[in-house]
Coordinates of C-alpha atoms and ligand atoms in Angstrom, one line a residue:
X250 CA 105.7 208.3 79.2
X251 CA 107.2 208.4 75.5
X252 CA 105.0 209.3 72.9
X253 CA 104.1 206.4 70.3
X254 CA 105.1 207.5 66.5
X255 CA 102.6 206.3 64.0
X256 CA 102.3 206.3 60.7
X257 CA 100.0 209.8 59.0
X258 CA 97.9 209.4 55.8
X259 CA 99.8 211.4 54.0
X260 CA 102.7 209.0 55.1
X261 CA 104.5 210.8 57.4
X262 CA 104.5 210.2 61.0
X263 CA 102.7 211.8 64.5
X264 CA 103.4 211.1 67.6
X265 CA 100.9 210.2 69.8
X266 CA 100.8 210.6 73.6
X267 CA 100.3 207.9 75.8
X268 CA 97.7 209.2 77.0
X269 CA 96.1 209.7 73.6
X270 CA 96.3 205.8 73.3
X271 CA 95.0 205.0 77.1
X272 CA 92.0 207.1 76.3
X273 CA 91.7 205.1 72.7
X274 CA 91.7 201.8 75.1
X275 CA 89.1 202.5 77.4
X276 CA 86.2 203.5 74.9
X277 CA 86.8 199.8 73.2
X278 CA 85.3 196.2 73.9
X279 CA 88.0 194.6 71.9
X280 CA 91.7 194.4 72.8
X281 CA 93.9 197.0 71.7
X282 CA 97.5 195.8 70.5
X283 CA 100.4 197.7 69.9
X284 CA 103.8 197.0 68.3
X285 CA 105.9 194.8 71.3
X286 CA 102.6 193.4 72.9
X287 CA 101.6 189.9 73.3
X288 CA 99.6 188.6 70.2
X289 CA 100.9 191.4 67.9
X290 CA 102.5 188.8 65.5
X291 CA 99.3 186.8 65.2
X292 CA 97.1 189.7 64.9
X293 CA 99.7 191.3 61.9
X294 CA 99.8 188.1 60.2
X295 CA 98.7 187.6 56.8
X296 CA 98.3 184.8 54.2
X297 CA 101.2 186.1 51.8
X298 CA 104.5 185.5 53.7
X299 CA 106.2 187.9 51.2
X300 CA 103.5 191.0 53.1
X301 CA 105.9 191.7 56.0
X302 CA 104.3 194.9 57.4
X303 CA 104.0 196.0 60.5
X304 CA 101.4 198.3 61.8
X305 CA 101.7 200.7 65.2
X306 CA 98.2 199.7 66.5
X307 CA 95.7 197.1 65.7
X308 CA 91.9 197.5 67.1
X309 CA 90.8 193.9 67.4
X310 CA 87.2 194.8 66.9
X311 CA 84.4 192.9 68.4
X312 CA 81.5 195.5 67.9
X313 CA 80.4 197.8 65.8
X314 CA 81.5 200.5 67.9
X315 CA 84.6 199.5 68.1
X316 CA 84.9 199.6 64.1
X317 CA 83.5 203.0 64.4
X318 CA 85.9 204.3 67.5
X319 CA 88.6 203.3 65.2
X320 CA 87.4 204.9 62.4
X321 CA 86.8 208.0 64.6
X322 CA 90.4 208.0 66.1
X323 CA 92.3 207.6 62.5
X324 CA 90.2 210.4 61.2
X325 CA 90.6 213.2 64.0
X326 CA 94.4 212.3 64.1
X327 CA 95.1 211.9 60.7
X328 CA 96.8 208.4 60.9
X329 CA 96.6 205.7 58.3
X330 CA 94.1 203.0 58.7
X331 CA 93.6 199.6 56.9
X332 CA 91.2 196.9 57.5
X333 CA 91.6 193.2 58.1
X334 CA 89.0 190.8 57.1
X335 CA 90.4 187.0 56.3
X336 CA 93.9 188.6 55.7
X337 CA 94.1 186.6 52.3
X338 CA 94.6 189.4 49.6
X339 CA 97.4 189.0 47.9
X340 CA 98.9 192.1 48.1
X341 CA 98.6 191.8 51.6
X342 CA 95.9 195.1 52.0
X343 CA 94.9 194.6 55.5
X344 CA 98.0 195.6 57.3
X345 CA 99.3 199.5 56.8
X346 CA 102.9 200.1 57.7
X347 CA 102.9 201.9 60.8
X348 CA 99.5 202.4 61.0
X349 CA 96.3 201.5 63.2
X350 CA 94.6 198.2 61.6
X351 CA 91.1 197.7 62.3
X352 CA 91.3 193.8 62.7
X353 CA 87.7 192.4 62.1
X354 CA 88.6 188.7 62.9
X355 CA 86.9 188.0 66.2
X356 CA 83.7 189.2 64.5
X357 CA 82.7 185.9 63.1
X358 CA 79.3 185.6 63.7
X359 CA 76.5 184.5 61.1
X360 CA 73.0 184.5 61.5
X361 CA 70.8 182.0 58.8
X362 CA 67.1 183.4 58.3
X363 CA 66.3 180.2 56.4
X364 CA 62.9 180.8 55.6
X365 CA 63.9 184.1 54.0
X366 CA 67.0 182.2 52.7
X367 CA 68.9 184.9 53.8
X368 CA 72.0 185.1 56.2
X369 CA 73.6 188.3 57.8
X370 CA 77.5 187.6 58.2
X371 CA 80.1 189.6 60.4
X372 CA 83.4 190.7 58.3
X373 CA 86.2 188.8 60.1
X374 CA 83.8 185.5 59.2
X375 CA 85.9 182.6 57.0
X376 CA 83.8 181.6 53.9
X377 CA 84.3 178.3 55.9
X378 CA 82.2 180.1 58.9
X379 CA 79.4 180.8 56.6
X380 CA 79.4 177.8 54.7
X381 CA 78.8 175.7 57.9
X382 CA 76.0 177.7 59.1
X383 CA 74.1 178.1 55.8
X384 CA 74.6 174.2 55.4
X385 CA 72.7 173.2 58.8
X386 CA 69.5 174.5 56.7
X387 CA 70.4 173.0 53.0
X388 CA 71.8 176.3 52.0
X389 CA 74.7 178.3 50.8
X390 CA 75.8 181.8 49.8
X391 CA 77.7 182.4 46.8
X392 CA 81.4 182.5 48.1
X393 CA 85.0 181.0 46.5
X394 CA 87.2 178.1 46.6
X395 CA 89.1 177.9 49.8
X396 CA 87.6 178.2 53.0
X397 CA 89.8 180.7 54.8
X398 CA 89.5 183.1 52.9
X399 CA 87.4 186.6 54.1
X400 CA 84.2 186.9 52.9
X401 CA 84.5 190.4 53.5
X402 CA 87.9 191.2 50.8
X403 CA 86.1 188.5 48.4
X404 CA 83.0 189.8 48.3
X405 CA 84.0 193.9 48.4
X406 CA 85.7 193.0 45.5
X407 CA 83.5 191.0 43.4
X408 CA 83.5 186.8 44.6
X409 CA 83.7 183.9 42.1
X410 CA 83.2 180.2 43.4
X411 CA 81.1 176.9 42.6
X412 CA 77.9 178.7 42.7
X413 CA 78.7 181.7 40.4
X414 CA 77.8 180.1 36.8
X415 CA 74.3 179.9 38.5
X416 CA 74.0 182.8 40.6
X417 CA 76.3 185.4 39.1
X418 CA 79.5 187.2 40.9
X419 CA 79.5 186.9 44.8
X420 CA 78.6 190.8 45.0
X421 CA 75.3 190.0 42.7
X422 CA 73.9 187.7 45.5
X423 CA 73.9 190.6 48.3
X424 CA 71.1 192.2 50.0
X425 CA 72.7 194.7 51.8
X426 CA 75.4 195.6 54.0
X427 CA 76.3 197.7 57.1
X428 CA 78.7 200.3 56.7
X429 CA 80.8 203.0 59.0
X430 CA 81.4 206.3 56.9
X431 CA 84.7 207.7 56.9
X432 CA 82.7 210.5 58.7
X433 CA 81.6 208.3 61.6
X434 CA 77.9 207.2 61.1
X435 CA 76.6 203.6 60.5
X436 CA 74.7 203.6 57.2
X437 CA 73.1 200.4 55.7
X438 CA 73.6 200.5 52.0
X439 CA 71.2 198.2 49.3
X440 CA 69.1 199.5 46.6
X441 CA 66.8 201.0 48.6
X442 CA 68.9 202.3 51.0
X443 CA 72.5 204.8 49.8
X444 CA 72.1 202.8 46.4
X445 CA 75.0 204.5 45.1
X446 CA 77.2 203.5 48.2
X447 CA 75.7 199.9 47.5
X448 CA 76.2 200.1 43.7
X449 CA 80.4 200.7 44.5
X450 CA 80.9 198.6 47.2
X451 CA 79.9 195.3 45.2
X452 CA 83.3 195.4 43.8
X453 CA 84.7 198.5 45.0
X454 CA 87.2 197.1 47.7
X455 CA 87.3 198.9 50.9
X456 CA 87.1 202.1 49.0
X457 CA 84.0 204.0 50.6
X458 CA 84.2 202.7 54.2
X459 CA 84.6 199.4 56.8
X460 CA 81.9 197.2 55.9
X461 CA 80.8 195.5 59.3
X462 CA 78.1 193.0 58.0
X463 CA 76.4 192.0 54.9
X464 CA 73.4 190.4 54.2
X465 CA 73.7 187.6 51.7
X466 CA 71.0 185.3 49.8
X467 CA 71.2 181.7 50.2
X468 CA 70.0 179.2 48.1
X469 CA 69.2 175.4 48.3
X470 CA 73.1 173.5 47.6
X471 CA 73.9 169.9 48.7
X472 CA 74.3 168.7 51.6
X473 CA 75.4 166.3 49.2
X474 CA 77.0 167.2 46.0
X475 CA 79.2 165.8 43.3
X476 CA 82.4 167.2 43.4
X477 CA 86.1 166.2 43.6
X478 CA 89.3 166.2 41.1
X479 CA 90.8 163.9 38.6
X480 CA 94.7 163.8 37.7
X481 CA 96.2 162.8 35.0
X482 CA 100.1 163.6 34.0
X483 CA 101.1 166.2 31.8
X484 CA 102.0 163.8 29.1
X485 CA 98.2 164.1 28.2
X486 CA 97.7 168.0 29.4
X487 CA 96.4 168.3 25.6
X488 CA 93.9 165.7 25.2
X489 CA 92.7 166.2 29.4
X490 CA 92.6 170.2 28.3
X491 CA 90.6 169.5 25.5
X492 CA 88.4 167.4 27.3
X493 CA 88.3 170.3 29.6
X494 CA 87.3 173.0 27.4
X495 CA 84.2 170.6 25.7
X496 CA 83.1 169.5 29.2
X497 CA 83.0 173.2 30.5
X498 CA 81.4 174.3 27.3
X499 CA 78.3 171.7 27.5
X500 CA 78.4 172.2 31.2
X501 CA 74.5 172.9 32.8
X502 CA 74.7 176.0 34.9
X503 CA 74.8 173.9 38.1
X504 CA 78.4 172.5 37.3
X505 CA 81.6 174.1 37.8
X506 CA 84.8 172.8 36.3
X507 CA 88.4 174.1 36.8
X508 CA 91.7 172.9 35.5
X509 CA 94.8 173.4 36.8
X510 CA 98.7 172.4 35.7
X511 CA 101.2 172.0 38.3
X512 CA 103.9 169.3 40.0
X513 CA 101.7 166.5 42.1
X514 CA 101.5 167.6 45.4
X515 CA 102.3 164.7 48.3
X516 CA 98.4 164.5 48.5
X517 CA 96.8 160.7 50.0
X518 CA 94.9 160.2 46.9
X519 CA 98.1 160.5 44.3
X520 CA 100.3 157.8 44.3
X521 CA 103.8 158.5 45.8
X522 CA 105.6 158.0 42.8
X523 CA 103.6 160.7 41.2
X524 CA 104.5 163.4 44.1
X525 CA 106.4 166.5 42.2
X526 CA 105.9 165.4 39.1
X527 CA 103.8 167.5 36.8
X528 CA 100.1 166.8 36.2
X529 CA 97.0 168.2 35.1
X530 CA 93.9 168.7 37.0
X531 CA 90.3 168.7 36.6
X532 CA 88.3 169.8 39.6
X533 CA 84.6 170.1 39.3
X534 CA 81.4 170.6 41.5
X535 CA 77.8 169.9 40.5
X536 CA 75.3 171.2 43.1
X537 CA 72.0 169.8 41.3
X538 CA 70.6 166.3 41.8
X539 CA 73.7 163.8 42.8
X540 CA 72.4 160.9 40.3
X541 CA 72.0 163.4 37.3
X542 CA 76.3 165.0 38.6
X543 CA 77.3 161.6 38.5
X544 CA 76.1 160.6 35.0
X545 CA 77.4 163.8 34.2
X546 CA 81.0 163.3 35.9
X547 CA 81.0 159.7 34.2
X548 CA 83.2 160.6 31.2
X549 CA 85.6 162.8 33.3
X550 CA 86.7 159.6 35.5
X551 CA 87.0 157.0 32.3
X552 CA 89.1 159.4 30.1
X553 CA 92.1 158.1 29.4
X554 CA 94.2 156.9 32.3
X555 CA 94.4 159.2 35.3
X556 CA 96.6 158.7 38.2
X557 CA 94.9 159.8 40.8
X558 CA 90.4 160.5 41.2
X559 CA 88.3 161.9 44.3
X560 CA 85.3 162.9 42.1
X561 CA 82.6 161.5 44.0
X562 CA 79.8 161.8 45.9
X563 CA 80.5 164.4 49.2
X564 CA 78.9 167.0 51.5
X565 CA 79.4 170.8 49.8
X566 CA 81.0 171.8 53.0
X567 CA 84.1 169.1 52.1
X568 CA 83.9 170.5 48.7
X569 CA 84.4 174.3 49.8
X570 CA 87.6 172.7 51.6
X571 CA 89.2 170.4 49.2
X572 CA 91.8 173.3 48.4
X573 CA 92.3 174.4 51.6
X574 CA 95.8 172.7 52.1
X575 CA 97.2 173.6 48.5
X576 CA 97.0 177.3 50.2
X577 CA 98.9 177.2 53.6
X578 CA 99.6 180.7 55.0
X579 CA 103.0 182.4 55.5
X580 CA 104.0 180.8 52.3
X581 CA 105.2 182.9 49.6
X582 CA 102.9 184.1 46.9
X583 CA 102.9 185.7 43.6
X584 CA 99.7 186.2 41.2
X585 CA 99.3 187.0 37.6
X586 CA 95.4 186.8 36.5
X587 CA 93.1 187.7 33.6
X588 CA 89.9 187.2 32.4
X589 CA 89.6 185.1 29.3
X590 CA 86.8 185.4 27.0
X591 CA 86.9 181.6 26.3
X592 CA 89.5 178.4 25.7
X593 CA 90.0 180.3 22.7
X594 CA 91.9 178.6 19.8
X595 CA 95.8 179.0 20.9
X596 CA 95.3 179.1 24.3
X597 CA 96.0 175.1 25.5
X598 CA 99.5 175.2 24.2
X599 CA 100.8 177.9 25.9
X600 CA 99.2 176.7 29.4
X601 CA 101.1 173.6 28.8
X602 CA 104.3 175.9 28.0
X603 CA 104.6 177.9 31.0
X604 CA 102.8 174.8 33.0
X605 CA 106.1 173.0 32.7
X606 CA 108.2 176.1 32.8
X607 CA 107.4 176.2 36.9
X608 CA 110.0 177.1 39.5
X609 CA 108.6 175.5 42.4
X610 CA 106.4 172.4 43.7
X611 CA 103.4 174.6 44.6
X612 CA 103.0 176.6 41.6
X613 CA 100.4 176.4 38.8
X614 CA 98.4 178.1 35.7
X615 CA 94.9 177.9 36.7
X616 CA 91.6 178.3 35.4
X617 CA 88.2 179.1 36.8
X618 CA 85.5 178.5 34.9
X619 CA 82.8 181.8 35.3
X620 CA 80.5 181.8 32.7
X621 CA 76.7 182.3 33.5
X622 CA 74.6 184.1 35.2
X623 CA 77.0 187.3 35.3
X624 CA 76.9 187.4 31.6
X625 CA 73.6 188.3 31.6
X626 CA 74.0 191.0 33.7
X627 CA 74.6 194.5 32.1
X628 CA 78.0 196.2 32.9
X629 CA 76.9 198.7 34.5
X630 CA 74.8 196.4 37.1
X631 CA 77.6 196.9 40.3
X632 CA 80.8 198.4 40.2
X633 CA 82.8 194.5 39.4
X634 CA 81.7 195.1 36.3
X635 CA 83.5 192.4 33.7
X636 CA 80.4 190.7 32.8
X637 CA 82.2 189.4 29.2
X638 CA 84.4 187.2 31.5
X639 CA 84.0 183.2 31.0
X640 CA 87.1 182.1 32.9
X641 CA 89.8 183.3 35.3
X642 CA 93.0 182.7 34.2
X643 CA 95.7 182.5 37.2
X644 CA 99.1 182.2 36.9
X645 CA 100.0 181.8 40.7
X646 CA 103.7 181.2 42.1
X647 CA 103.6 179.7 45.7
X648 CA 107.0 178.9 47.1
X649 CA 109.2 178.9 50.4
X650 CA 112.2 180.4 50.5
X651 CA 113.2 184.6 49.7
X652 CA 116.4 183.1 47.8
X653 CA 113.9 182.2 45.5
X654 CA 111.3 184.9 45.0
X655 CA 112.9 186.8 42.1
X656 CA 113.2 182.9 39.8
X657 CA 109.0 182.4 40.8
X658 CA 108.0 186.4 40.1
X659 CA 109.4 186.0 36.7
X660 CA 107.6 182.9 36.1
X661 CA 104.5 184.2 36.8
X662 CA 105.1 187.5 35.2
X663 CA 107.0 186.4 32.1
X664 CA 104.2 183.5 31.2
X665 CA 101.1 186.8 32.0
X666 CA 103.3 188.3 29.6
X667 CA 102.6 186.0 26.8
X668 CA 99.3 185.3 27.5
X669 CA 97.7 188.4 28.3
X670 CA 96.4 188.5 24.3
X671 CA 94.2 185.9 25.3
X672 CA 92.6 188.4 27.7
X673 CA 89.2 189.9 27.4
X674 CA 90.9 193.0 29.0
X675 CA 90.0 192.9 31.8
X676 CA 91.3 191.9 35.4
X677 CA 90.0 190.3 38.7
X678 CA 90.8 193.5 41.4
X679 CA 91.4 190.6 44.4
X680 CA 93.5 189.1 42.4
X681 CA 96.3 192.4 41.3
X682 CA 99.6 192.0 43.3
X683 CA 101.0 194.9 45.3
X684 CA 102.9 196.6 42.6
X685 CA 100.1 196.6 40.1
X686 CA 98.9 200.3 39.7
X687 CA 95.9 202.9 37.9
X688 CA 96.6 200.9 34.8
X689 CA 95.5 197.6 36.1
X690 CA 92.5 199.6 38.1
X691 CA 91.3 200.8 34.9
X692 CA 91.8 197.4 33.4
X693 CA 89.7 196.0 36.6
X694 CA 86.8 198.6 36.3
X695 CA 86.6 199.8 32.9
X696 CA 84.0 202.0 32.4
X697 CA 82.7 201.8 35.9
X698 CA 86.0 203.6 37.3
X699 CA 84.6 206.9 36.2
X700 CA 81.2 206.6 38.4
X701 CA 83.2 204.9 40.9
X702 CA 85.3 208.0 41.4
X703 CA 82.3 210.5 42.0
X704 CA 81.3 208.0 44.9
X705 CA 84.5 208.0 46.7
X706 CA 84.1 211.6 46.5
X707 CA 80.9 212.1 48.2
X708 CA 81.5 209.3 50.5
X709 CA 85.2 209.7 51.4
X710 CA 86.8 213.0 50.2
X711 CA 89.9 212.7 51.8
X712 CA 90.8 209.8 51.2
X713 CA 91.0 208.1 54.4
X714 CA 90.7 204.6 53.2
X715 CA 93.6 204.3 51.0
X716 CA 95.0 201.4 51.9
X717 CA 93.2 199.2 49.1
X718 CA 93.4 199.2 45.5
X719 CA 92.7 202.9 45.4
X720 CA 90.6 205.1 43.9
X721 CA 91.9 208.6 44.6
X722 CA 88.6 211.4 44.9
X723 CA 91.1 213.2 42.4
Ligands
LIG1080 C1 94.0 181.0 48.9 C2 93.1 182.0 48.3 C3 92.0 181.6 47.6 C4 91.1 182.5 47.0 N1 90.0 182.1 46.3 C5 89.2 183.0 45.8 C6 88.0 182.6 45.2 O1 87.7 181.4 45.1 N2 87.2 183.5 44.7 C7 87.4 184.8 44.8 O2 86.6 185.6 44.3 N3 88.6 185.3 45.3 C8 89.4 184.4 45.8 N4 90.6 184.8 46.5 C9 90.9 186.2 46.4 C10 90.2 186.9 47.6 O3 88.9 187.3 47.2 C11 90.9 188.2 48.0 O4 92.2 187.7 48.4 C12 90.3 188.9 49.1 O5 90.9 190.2 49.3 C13 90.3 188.2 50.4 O6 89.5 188.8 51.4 P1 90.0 188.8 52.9 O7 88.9 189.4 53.7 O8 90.5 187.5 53.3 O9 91.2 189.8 52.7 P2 92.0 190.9 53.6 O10 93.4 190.8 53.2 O11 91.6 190.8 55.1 O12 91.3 192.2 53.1 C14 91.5 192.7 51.8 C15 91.1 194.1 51.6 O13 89.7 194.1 51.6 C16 89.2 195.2 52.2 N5 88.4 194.8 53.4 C17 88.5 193.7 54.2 N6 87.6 193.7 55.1 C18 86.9 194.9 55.0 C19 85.8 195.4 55.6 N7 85.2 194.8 56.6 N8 85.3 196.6 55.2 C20 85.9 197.3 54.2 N9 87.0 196.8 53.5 C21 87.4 195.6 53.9 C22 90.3 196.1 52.6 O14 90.7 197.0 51.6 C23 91.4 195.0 52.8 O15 92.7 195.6 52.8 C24 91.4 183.9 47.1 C25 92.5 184.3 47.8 C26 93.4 183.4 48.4 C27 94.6 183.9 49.1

C-alpha cells in the first residue's frame, strides 16, 4: 500500500507506511481520520473561514490515552502536531498543515463538585457545556462571551468574560489541570503540584503540552441575572459613549458593561428599518441581586431614545449566549486588539471614526470592559500577565466573501493603526491574527516572556508544540 506523506516539525515531509498508520489505529479508542475519509471536513473545520488548512491525520481523542498515543506517535516520528479545543482562535491554531491534529472535541464532559464549588472540565468542552452544568447548582466558572468558544484555547491563554471584574482573568480562577508532556507522561500541574508548569500554562497557550482537563472554581452567579443590550444609532455614539465610559467607571465589581459600534444586524429586537444601519451598543451583565441590577440598569434604558432594548431580567445561561449568533462559523474574520488603560480622553472620537469607516455588515470596534480583580494581582502572578489592562479594545472585521478580504483587513488594521497610542502596551495573545509575530508575543507577555522561555525549555526542548503562538526554547 502507498505510504502516507505527512507533514515533519521541521516542515518538511515523511512518509509514513501504512502500516505505521494501522498500528497508530488500533492502540486508540477514538476514530482516527485521514485526508479523503468521511468526516475529515467536519473534524478540520474551524471558526475563521479565512483558516483553510488541511492536516494529514486527525486523532479524535476520547481518552486520555488517546491524547497521549498521539503525543507519543508525533514525537517518535517527528511529525507536526496541533491541538483542537473549540476551534475558535482566530488565527486558526488547532489545525497544522499536513500534520496529525489531536482533536479534543468529543471530550466534553464536566463534572460539578458543588459543595467544593469546584468543577473538572474536559478540553474539547464549549464554555456553553460548562456553563449549563455549573448552573444546575447556582454556579459558574469564570469563562467569555460566546458560548462556543473552547474553554481550553480561552483559558491557556488567559479568559476574560462577565465574571472577570470580580474574579480576575479566566486563568486566575483555576485549580489545576492535567497535562501530557511532550515526553509522554500525565502530570497534574497547580501550585502544589509542577508550579512552574502551572505558573506558564495560565496564559501560556499550548506551549508546554495538551492540557486534557482543568479544574476550575465556581462561584454562586444567577440563575437569574440582569443582563441584556441597548441600541441606540450612531447619531448619538458620543453622548451613548460617554454614558458608557461614566457607567463602567461607577460600575460595582459585579457588573460588566461593553460597547460596541457596528451596522444593526437583522436581529428580532431592532426594528427592520434599523437593519444595516450603524448603531451603538451597550451590553451589560450584573450577576449580584436582580432588584439592586435593575435600579442599577435604570438609567442605561431611559437615556436618550434607543431603538432597540433587551436589558432585562434573564437566566445567566441566556446571557452567556446572547452573542452567539453575531459569531457564526465559516465566516471570515480579521482581529486587531489592545488593551486600553482606560476611555482615556481622545479615545471616543476615533471609535466613532473608524466605527463608520466599516466595510461590511458584521464588523465592529469593540470594547470589553476588564477592570477589577486582575488589577490587583501582581504581574508576575501567572504567565497572562497584563494586570494594568481596564478594557479590551477589538477592532474585529467579519465578512463573507474572499473578493472582499483585502477592503475588511485594512479596516481593521489601518483603524489599530491609529489607535494603538491609546494602548497600555500590551496585547490579548487569543486575540493576535496569524501573521502577528515575536513582536506582538513580547507585547502579550512582557516581562513574563523571559521566565516563560526557561519553562518551555525544561518542559518541551524541542519544540514539539509549535503550532501556537510560539515560544521557541531558543
Ligand atoms: C467568537 C469568539 C468569541 C470569543 N470571546 C472571547 C471571550 O469572551 N473571552 C476571551 O478571553 N476570549 C474570547 N475569544 C478568544 C478565544 O479565547 C480564543 O479564540 C481561544 O483560542 C479559543 O479557544 P478554542 O479552544 O476554541 O481554540 P482552538 O482554536 O481549538 O485552540 C486554540 C489553541 O489553543 C491551544 N489548545 C487548545 N486546546 C488545547 C489543549 N487541550 N491543550 C493545549 N493547548 C490547547 C492550541 O495551541 C490551539 O491551537 C473569542 C473567540 C471567538 C472566535
Amino acid at each position: 500500500m502507498a505510504a502516507v506523506a505527512i507533514r515533519k516539525l521541521d516542515g518538511g515531509e515523511v512518509k509514513l507506511e501504512q502500516s505505521a498508520i494501522d498500528d497508530l489505529r488500533s492502540k486508540l479508542r477514538g476514530p482516527l481520520v485521514c485526508l479523503g475519509d468521511a468526516g475529515y471536513e467536519q473534524a478540520r473545520s474551524v471558526w475563521n473561514g479565512m483558516i483553510g488548512r488541511r492536516p494529514a491525520m486527525i486523532i479524535r481523542c476520547l481518552g486520555t490515552a488517546d491524547v497521549l498515543t498521539g503525543v507519543n506517535f508525533a514525537r517518535e516520528h517527528g511529525i507536526a502536531i496541533s491541538v483542537k479545543g473549540g476551534g475558535h482562535n482566530i488565527s486558526g491554531l488547532a489545525i497544522c498543515d499536513g500534520g496529525l491534529v489531536l482533536d479534543m472535541s468529543l471530550r466534553r464532559g464536566v463534572w460539578v463538585d458543588a459543595a467544593k464549588r469546584t468543577a473538572i472540565a474536559q478540553t474539547g468542552c464549549t464554555l456553553g457545556d460548562v456553563d449549563r452544568e455549573t448552573q444546575l447548582h447556582g454556579l459558574a466558572a469564570c469563562l467569555g462571551f460566546v458560548s462556543k468558544t473552547g474553554i481550553a484555547g480561552l483559558t491557556l491563554g488567559g479568559g476574560f468574560g462577565y465574571l472577570t471584574r470580580k474574579f480576575g482573568w479566566t486563568t486566575d480562577t483555576v485549580r489545576s489541570m492535567e497535562v501530557v508532556t511532550a515526553d509522554g507522561r500525565l502530570v497534574r500541574a497547580s501550585e502544589e503540584e509542577n508550579p512552574d508548569l502551572f505558573w506558564g500554562l495560565r496564559g501560556g497557550g499550548g506551549n508546554f503540552g495538551v492540557v486534557t482537563n482543568i479544574e476550575y472554581m465556581l462561584f454562586p452567579v444567577g440563575p437569574e441575572i440582569v443582563g441584556g443590550g441597548v441600541a441606540w444609532l450612531a447619531e448619538d455614539a458620543d453622548r451613548v459613549l460617554e454614558m458608557f465610559r461614566d457607567l463602567a467607571h461607577n460600575a460595582p465589581p459585579e457588573m460588566t458593561c461593553v460597547a460596541a459600534i457596528r451596522p444593526a444586524p437583522p436581529a428580532p429586537w431592532l426594528p427592520k428599518e434599523v437593519h444595516g444601519k450603524l448603531i451603538v451598543l451597550v451590553l451589560v451583565c450584573y450577576t449580584g441581586p436582580v432588584r439592586e441590577g435593575e435600579k442599577l440598569v435604570a438609567s442605561i434604558k431611559s437615556f436618550g431614545s434607543p431603538v432597540g432594548d433587551i436589558l432585562q431580567r434573564r437566566t445567566y445561561v441566556s446571557q452567556q449566549s446572547l452573542l452567539d449568533a453575531t459569531q457564526p462559523e465559516g465566516r471570515r474574520y480579521y482581529w486587531k486588539s489592545e488593551y486600553l488603560p482606560g476611555i482615556t480622553p481622545g479615545i471616543i472620537p476615533k471609535l466613532i471614526e473608524h466605527g463608520r469607516r466599516v466595510q461590511s455588515p458584521h464588523s465592529m470596534v469593540a470594547l470589553f470592559q476588564l477592570n477589577g480583580a486582575l488589577n490587583d494581582l501582581p504581574g508576575s502572578h501567572s504567565a497572562v500577565g497584563n494586570r494594568d489592562a481596564h478594557y479590551v479594545l477589538n477592532i474585529a472585521a467579519a465578512w463573507d466573501s474572499e473578493n472582499d478580504d483585502s477592503a475588511n483587513i485594512e479596516w481593521a488594521r489601518s483603524s489599530w493603526r491609529d489607535m494603538r497610542s491609546f494602548s497600555t502596551g500590551g496585547t490579548y495573545i487569543n486575540f493576535l491574527t496569524e501573521e502577528e509575530g515575536s513582536d506582538r508575543l513580547q507585547a502579550a507577555y512582557g516581562q513574563n516572556f523571559t521566565r516563560l522561555v526557561e519553562i518551555k525549555r525544561k518542559w518541551d526542548p524541542t519544540n514539539l508544540f509549535r503550532v501556537n503562538k510560539n515560544i521557541t526554547p531558543g
